CSV table of C-alpha atoms in Angstrom, one decimal:
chain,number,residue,atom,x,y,z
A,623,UNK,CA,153.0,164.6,143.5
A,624,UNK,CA,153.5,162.0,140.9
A,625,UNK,CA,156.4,164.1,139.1
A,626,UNK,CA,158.2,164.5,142.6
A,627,UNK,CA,157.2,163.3,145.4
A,628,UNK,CA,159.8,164.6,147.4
A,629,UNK,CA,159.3,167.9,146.3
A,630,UNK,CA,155.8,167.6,146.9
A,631,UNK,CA,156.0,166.2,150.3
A,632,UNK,CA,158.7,169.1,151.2
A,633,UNK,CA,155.6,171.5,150.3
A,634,UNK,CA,153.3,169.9,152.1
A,635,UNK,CA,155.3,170.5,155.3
A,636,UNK,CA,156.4,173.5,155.2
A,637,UNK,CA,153.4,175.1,154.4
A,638,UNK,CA,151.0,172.8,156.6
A,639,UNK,CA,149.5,175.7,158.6
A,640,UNK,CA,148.8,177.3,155.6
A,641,UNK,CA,146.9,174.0,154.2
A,642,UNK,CA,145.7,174.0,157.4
A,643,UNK,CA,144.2,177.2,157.5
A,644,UNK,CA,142.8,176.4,153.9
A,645,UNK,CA,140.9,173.6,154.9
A,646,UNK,CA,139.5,175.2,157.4
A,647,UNK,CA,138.2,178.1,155.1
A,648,UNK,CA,137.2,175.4,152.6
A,649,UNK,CA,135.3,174.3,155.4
A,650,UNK,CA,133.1,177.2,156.2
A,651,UNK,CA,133.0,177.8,152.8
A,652,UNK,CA,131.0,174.3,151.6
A,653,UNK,CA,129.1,174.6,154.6
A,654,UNK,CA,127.6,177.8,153.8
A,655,UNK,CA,127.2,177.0,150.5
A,656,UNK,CA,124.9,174.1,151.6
A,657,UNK,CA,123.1,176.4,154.6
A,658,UNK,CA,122.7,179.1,151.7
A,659,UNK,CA,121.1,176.6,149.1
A,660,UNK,CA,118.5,174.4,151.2
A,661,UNK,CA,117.4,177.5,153.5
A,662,UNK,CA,116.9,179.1,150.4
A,663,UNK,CA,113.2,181.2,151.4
A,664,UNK,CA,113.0,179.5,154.8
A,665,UNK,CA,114.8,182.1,156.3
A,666,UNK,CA,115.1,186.1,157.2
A,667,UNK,CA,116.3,187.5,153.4
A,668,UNK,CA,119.2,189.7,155.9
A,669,UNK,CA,119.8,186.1,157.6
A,670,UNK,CA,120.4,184.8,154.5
A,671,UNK,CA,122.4,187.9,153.1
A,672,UNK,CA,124.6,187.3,155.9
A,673,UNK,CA,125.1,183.4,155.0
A,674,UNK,CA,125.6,184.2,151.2
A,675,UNK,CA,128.6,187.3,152.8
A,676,UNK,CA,130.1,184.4,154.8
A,677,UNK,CA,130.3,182.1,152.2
A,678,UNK,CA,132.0,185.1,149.9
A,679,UNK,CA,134.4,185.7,152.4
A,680,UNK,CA,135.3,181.7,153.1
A,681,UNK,CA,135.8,181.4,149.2
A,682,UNK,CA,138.2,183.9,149.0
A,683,UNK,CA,140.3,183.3,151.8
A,684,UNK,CA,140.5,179.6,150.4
A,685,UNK,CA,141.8,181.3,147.1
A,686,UNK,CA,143.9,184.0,149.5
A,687,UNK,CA,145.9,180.6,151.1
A,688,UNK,CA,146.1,178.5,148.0
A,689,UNK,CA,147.4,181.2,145.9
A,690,UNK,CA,150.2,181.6,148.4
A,691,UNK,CA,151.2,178.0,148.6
A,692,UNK,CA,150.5,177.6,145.4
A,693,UNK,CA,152.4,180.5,144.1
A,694,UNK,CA,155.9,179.9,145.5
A,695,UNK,CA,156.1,177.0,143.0
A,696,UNK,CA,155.8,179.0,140.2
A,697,UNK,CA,157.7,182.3,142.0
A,698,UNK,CA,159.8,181.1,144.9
A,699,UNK,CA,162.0,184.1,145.1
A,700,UNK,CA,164.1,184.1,148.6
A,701,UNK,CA,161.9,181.3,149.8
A,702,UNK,CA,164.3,178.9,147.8
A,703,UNK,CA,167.3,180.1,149.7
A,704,UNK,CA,165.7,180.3,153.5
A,705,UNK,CA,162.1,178.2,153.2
A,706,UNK,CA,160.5,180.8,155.4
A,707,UNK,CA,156.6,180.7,155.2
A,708,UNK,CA,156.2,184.2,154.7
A,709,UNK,CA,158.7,184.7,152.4
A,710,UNK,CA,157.2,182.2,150.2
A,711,UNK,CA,153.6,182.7,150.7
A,712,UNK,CA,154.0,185.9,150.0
A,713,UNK,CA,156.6,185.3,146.6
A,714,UNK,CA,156.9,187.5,144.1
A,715,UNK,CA,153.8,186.5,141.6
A,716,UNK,CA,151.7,186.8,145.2
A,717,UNK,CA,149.6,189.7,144.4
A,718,UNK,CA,149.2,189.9,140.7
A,719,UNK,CA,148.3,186.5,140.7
A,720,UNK,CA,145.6,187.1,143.6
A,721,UNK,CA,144.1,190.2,141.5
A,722,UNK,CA,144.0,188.1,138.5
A,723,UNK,CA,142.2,185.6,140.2
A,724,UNK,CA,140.2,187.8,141.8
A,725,UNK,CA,138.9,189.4,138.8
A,726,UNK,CA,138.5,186.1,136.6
A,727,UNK,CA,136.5,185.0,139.7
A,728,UNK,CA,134.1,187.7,139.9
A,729,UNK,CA,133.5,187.6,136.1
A,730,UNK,CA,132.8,183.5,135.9
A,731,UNK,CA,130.3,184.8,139.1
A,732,UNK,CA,128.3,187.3,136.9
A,733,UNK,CA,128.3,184.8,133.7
A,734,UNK,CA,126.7,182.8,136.4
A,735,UNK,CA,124.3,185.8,137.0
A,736,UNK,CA,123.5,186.3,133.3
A,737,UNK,CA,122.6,182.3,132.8
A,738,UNK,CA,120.3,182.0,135.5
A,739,UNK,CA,118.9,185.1,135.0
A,740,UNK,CA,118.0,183.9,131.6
A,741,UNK,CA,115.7,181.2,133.0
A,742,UNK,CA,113.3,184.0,135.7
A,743,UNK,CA,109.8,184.5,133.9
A,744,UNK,CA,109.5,187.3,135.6
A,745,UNK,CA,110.4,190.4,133.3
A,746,UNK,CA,111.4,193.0,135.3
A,747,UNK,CA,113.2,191.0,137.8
A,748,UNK,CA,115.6,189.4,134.7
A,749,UNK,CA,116.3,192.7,133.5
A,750,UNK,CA,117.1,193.8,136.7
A,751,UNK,CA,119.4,190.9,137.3
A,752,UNK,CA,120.7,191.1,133.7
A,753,UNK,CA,122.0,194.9,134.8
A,754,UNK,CA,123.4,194.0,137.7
A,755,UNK,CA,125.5,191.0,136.4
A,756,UNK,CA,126.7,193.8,133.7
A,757,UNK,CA,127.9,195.8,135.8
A,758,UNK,CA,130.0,192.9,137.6
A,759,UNK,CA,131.2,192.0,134.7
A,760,UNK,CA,132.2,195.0,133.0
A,761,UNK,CA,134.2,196.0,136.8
A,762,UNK,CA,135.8,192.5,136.8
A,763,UNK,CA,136.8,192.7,133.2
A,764,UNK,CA,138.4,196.4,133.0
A,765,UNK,CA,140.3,195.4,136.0
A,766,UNK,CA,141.4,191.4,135.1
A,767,UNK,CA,143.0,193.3,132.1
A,768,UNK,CA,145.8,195.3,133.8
A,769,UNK,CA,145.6,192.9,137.0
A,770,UNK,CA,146.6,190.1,134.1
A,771,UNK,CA,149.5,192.0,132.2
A,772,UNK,CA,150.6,192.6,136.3
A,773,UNK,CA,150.5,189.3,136.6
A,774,UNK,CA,152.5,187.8,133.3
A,775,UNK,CA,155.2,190.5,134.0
A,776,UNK,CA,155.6,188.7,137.3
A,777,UNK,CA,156.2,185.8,135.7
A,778,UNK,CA,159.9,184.2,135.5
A,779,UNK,CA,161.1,183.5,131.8
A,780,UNK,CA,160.2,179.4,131.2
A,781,UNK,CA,156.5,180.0,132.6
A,782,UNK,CA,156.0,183.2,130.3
A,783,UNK,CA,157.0,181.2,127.2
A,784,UNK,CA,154.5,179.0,127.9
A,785,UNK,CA,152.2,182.0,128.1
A,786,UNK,CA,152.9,183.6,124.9
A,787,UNK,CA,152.6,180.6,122.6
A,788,UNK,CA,154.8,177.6,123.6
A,789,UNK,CA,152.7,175.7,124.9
A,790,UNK,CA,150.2,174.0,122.2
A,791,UNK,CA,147.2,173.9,125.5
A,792,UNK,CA,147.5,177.3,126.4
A,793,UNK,CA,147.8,178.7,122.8
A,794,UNK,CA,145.0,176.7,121.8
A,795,UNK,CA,142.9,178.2,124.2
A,796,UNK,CA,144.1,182.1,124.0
A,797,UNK,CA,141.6,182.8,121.7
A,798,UNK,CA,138.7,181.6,123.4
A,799,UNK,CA,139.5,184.1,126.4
């Protein structure tokens, strides 16, 4: 917004009932995070269950939305000629991107697992944790792979020579991931 605020503004309202519909996802999604956390053995475990599904399915229709508004500035395709929502939500680095996302999502979530798994006394119950965050991760990671070489070749010329070394942040940090 501070770059161009025109641009940004122009965004903004052509996309608003997708930021709309964001927000609202975001929502559901922070309020179910705090009705998961502090009802945390104070209600049914399926209750509960059912909170923790909600919350899943809030979080990644917030990343469903953003990734389409989002995305069209990276991959605007036809959307730069006609501005049509759909056209532009759904741009051409749409899906890889989601996948990607997806998957790097799911892996940071059974890193989570592992860490606070480290911390249960109880044996049987962190190995048992600790095996099921594996398997999470494992999934997530065999498919980010592909789902991330989709995603690059989606990519339009300028942003993938950033990718594949140009730019000093993202070549600094390659390694790392």
């Amino acid at each position: 917004a501070l770059v161009s605020p025109a641009a940004t503004s122009f965004l903004i309202h052509n996309f608003v009932f997708g930021w709309a519909a964001e927000w609202v996802f975001f929502v559901v999604e922070i309020a179910a995070a705090f009705v998961y956390f502090y009802t945390f053995g104070k209600m049914k475990p399926s209750t509960h269950i059912a909170v923790g599904w909600v919350y899943f399915i809030a979080a990644w229709m917030s990343l469903f939305l953003i990734n389409g508004i989002i995305g069209v500035m990276l991959t605007p395709g036809m959307w730069a000629e006609n501005f049509d929502f759909w056209i532009g939500f759904f741009n051409p680095s749409f899906w890889p991107s989601l996948a990607f996302r997806t998957f790097v999502a799911v892996l940071i979530a059974a890193c989570y697992g592992y860490f606070s798994a480290s911390f249960v006394k109880d044996v049987e119950v962190r190995e048992e944790m600790t095996r099921f965050s594996a398997k999470w991760a494992i999934i997530s990671l065999m498919l980010m792979i592909p789902s991330a070489i989709w995603y690059i070749s989606a990519l339009p010329e300028p942003a993938l020579n950033l990718v594949m070394g140009k730019s000093p942040t993202i070549s600094g940090v390659m390694p790392w991931g």
